[in-house]
PDB file of N, CA and C in Angstrom:
ATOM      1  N   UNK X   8      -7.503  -3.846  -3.048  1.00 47.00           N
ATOM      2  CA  UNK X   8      -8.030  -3.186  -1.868  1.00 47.00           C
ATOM      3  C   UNK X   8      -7.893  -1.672  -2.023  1.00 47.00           C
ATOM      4  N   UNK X   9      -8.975  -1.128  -1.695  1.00 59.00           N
ATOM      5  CA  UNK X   9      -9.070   0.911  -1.270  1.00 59.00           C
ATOM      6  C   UNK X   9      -7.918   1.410  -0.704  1.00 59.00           C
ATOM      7  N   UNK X  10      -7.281   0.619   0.396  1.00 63.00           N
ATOM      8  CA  UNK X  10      -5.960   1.187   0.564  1.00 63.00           C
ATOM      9  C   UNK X  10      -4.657   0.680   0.352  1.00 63.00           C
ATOM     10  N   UNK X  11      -4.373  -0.354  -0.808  1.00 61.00           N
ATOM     11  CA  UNK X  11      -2.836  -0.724  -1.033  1.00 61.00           C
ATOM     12  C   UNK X  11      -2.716  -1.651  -0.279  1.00 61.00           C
ATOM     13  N   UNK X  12      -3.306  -2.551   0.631  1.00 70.00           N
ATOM     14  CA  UNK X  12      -3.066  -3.729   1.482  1.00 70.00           C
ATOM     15  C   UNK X  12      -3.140  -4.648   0.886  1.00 70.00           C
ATOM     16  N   UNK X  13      -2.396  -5.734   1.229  1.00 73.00           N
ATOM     17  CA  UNK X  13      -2.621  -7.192   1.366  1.00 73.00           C
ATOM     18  C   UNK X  13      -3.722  -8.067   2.253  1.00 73.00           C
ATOM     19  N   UNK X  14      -3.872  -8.892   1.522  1.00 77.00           N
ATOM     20  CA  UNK X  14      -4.766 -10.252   2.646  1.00 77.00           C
ATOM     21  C   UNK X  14      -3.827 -11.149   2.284  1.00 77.00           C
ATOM     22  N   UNK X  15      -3.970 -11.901   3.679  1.00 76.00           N
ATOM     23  CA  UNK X  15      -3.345 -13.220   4.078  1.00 76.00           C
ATOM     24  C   UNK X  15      -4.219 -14.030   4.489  1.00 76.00           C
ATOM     25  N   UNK X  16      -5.058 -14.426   3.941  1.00 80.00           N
ATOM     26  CA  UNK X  16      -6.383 -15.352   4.129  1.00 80.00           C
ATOM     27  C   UNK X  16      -5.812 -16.863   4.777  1.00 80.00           C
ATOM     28  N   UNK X  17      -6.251 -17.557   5.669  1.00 82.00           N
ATOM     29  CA  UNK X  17      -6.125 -18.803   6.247  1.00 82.00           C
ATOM     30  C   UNK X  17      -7.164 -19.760   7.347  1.00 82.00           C
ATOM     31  N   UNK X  18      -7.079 -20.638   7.092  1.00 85.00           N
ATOM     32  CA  UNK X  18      -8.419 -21.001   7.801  1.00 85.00           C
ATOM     33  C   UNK X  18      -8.010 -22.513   8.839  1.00 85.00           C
ATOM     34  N   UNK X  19      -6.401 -22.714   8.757  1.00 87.00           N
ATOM     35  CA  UNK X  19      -5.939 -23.774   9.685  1.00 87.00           C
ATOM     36  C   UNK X  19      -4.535 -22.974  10.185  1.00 87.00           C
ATOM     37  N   UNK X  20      -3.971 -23.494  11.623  1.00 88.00           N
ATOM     38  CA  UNK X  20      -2.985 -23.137  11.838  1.00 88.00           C
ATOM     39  C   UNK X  20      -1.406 -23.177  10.785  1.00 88.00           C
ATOM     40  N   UNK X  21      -1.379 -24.026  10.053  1.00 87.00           N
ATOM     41  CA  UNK X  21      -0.466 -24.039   9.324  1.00 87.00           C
ATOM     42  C   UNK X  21      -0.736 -22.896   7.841  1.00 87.00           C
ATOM     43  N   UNK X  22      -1.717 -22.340   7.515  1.00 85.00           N
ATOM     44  CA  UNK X  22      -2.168 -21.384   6.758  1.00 85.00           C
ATOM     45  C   UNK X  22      -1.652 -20.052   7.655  1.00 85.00           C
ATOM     46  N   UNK X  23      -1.801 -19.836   9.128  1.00 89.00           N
ATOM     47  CA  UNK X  23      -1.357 -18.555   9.736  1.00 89.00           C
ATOM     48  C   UNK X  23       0.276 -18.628   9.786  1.00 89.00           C
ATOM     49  N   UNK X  24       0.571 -19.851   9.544  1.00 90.00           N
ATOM     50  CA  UNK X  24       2.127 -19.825   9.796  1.00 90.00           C
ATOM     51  C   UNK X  24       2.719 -19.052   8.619  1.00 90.00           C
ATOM     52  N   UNK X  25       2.159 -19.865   7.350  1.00 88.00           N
ATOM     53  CA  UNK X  25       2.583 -19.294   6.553  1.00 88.00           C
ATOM     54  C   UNK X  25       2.266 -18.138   6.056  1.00 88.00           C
ATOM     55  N   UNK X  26       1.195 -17.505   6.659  1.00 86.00           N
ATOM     56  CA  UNK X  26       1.022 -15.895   6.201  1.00 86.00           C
ATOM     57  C   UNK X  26       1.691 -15.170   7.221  1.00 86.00           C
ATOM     58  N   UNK X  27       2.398 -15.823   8.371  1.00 89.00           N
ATOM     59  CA  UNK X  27       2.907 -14.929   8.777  1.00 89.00           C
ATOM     60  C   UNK X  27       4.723 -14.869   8.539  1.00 89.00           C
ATOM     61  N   UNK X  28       4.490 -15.584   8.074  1.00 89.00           N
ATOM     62  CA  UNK X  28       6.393 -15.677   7.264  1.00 89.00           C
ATOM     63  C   UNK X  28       6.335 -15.200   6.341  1.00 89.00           C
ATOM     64  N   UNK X  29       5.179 -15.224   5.653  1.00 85.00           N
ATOM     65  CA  UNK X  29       5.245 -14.239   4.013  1.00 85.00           C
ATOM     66  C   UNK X  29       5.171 -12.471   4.658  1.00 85.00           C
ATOM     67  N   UNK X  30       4.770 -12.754   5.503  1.00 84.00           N
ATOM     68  CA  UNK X  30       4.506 -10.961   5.798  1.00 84.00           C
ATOM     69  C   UNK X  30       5.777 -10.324   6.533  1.00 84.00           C
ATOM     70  N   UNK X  31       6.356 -11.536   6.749  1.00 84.00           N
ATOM     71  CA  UNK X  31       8.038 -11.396   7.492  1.00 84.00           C
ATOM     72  C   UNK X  31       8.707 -10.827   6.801  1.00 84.00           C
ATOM     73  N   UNK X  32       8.978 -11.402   5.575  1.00 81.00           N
ATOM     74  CA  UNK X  32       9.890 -11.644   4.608  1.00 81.00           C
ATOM     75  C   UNK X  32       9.099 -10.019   3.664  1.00 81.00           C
ATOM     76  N   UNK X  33       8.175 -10.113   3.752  1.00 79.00           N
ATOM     77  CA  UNK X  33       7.648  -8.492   2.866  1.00 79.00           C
ATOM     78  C   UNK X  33       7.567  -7.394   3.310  1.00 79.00           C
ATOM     79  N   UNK X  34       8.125  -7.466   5.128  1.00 80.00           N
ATOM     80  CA  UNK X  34       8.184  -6.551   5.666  1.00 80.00           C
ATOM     81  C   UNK X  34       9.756  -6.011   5.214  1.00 80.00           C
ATOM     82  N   UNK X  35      10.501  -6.579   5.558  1.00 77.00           N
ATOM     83  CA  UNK X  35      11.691  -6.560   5.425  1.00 77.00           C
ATOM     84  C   UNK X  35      12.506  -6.403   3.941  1.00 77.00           C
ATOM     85  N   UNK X  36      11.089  -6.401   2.661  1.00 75.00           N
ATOM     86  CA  UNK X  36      11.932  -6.132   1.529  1.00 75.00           C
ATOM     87  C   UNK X  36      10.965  -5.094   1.246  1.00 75.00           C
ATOM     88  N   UNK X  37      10.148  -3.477   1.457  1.00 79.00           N
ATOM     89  CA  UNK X  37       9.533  -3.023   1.055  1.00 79.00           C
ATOM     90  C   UNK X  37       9.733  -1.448   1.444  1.00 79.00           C
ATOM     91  N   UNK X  38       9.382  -0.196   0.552  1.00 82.00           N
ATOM     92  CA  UNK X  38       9.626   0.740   0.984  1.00 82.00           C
ATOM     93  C   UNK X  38       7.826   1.628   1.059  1.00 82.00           C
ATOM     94  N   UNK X  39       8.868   2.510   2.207  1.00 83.00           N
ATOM     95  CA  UNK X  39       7.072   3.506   2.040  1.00 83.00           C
ATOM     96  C   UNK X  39       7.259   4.713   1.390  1.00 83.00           C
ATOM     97  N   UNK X  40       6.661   5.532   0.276  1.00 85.00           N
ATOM     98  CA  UNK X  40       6.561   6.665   0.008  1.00 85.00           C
ATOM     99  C   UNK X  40       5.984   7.380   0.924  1.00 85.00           C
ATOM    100  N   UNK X  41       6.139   8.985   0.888  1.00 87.00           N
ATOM    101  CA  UNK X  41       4.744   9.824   1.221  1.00 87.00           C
ATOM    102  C   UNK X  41       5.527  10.575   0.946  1.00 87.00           C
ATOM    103  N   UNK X  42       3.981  11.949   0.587  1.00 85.00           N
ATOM    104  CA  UNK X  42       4.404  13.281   0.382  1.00 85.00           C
ATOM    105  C   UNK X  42       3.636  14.725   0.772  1.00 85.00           C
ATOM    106  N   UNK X  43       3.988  15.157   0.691  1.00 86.00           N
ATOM    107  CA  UNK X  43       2.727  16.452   1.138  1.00 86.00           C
ATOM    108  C   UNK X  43       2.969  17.686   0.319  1.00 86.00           C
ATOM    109  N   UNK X  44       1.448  17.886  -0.565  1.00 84.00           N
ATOM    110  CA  UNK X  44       1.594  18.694  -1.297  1.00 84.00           C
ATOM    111  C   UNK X  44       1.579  19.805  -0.766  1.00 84.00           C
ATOM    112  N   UNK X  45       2.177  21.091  -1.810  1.00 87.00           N
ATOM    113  CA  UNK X  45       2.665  21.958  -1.206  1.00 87.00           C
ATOM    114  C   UNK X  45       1.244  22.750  -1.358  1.00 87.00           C
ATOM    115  N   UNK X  46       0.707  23.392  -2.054  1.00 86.00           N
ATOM    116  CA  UNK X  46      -1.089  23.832  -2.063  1.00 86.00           C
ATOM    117  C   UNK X  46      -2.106  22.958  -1.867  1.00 86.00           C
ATOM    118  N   UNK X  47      -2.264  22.296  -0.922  1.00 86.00           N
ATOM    119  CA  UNK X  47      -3.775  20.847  -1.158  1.00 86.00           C
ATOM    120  C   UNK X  47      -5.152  21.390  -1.786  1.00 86.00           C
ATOM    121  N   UNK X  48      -5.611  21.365  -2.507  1.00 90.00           N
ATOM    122  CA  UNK X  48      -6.811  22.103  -3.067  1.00 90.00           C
ATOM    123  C   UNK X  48      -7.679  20.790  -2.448  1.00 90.00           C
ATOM    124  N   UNK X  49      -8.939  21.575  -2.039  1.00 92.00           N
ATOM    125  CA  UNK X  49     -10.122  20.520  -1.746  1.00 92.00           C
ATOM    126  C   UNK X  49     -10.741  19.623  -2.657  1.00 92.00           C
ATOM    127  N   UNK X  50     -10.707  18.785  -2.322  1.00 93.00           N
ATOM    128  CA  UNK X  50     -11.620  17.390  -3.554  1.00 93.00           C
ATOM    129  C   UNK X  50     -10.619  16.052  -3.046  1.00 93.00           C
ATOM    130  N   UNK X  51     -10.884  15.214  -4.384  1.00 94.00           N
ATOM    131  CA  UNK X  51     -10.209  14.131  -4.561  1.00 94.00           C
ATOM    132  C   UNK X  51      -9.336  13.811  -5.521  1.00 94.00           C
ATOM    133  N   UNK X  52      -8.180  13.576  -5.363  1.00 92.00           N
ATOM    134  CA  UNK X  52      -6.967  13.702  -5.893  1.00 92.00           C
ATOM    135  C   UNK X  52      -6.508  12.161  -6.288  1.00 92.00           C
ATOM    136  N   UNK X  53      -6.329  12.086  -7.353  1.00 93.00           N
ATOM    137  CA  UNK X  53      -5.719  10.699  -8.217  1.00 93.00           C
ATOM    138  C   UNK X  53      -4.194  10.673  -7.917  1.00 93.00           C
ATOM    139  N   UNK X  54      -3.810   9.494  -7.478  1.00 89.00           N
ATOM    140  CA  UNK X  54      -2.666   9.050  -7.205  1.00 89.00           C
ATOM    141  C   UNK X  54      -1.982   7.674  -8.472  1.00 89.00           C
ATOM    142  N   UNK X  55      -0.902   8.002  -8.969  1.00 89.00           N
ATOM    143  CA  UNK X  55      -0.324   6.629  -9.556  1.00 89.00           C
ATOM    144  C   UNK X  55       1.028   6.567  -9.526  1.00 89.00           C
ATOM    145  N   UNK X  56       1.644   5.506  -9.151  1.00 88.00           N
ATOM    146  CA  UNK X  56       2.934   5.121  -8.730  1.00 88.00           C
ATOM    147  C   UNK X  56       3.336   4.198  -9.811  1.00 88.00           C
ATOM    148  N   UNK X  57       4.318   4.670 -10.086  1.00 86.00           N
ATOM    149  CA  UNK X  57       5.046   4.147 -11.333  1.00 86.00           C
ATOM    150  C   UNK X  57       6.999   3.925 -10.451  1.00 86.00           C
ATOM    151  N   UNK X  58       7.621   2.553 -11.265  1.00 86.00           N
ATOM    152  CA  UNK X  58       8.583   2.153 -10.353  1.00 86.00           C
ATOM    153  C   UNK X  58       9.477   1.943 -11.902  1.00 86.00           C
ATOM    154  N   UNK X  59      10.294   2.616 -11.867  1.00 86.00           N
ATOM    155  CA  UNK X  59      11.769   2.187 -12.829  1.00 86.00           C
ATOM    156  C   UNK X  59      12.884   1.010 -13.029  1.00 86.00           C
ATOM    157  N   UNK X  60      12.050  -0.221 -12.477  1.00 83.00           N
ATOM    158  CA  UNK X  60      12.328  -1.536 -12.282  1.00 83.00           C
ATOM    159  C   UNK X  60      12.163  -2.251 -12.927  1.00 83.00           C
ATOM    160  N   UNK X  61      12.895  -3.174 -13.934  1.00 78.00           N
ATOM    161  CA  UNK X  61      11.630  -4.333 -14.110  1.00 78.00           C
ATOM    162  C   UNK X  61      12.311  -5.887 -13.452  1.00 78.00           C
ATOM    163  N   UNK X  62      11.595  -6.554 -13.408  1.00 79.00           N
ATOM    164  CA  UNK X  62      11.215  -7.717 -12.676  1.00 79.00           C
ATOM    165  C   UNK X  62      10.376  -8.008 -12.090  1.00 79.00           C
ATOM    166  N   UNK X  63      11.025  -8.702 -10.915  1.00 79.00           N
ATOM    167  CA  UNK X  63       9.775  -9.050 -10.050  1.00 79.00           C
ATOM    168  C   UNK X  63       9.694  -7.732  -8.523  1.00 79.00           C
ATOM    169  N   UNK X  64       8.915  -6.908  -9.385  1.00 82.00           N
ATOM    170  CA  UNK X  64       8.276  -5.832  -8.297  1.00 82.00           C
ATOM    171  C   UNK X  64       6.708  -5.659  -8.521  1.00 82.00           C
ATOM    172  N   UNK X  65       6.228  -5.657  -7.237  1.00 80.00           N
ATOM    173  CA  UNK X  65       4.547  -5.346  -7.181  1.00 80.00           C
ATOM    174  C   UNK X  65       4.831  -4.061  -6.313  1.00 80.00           C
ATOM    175  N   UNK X  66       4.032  -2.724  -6.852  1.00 83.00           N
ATOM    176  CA  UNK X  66       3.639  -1.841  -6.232  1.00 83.00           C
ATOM    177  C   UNK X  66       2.076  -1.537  -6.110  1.00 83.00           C
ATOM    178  N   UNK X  67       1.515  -1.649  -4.410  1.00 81.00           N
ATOM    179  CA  UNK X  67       1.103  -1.182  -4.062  1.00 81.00           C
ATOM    180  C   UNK X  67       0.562  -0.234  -3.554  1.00 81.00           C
ATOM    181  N   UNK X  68      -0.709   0.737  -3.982  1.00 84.00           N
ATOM    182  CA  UNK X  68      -0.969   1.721  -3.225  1.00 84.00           C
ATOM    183  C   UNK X  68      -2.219   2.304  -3.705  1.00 84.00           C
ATOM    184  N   UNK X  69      -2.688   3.106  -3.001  1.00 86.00           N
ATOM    185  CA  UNK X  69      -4.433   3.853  -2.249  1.00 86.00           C
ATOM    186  C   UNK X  69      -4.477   4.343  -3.814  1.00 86.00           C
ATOM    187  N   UNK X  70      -5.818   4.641  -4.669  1.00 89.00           N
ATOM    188  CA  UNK X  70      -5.596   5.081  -5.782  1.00 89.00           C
ATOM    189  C   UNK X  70      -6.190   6.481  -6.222  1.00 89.00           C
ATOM    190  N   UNK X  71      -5.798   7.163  -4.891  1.00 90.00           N
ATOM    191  CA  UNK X  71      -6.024   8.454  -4.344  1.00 90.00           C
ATOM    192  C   UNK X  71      -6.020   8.862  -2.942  1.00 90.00           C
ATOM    193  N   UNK X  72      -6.640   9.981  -3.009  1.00 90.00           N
ATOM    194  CA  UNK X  72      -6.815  10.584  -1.473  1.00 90.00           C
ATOM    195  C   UNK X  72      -7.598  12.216  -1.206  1.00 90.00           C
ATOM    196  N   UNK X  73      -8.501  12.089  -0.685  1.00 91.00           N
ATOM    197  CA  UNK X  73      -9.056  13.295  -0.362  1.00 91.00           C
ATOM    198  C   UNK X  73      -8.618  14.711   0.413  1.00 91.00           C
ATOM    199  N   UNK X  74      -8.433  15.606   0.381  1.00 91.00           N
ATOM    200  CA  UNK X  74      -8.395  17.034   1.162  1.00 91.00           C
ATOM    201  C   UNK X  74     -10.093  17.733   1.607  1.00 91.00           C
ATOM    202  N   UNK X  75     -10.006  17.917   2.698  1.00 90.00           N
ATOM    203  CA  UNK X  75     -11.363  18.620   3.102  1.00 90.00           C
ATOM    204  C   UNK X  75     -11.031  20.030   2.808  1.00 90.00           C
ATOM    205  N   UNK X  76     -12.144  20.803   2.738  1.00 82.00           N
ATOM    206  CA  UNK X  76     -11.979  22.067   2.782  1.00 82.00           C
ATOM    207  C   UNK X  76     -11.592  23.133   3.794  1.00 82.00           C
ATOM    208  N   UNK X  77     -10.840  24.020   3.785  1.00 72.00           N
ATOM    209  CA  UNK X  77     -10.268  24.493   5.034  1.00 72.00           C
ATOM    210  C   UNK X  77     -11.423  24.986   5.414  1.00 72.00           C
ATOM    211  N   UNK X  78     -11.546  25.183   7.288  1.00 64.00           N
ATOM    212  CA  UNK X  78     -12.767  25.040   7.816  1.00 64.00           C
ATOM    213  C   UNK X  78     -13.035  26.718   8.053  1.00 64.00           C
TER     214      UNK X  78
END
């Protein structure tokens, strides 16, 4: 996905149960970055997140982000 999200796709009540216990359980083990650059130059800016872990880690995230031009 364009912005780093998940789907929890389900199409019977026991499918929402379980996407909503998986999203329980991933709320509760996950962190958020952010940052703000210190000059934003206008355009589109490449983002990549790299994690000093190994196992079982999935990182998610947007694989960029735009600045408008100051007005």
């Amino acid at each position: 996905m364009a912005t780093g999200g998940a789907e929890y796709p389900f199409t019977r009540l026991s499918g929402l149960e379980k996407a909503i216990q998986q999203l329980g359980e991933e709320i509760h083990a996950q962190y958020v970055i952010s940052f703000l650059p210190n000059e934003p130059k206008p355009g589109y800016h490449a983002l990549r997140v790299q994690v000093g872990v190994s196992g079982k880690v999935q990182v998610r995230s947007r694989p960029g982000y735009w600045v408008n031009a100051a007005p």
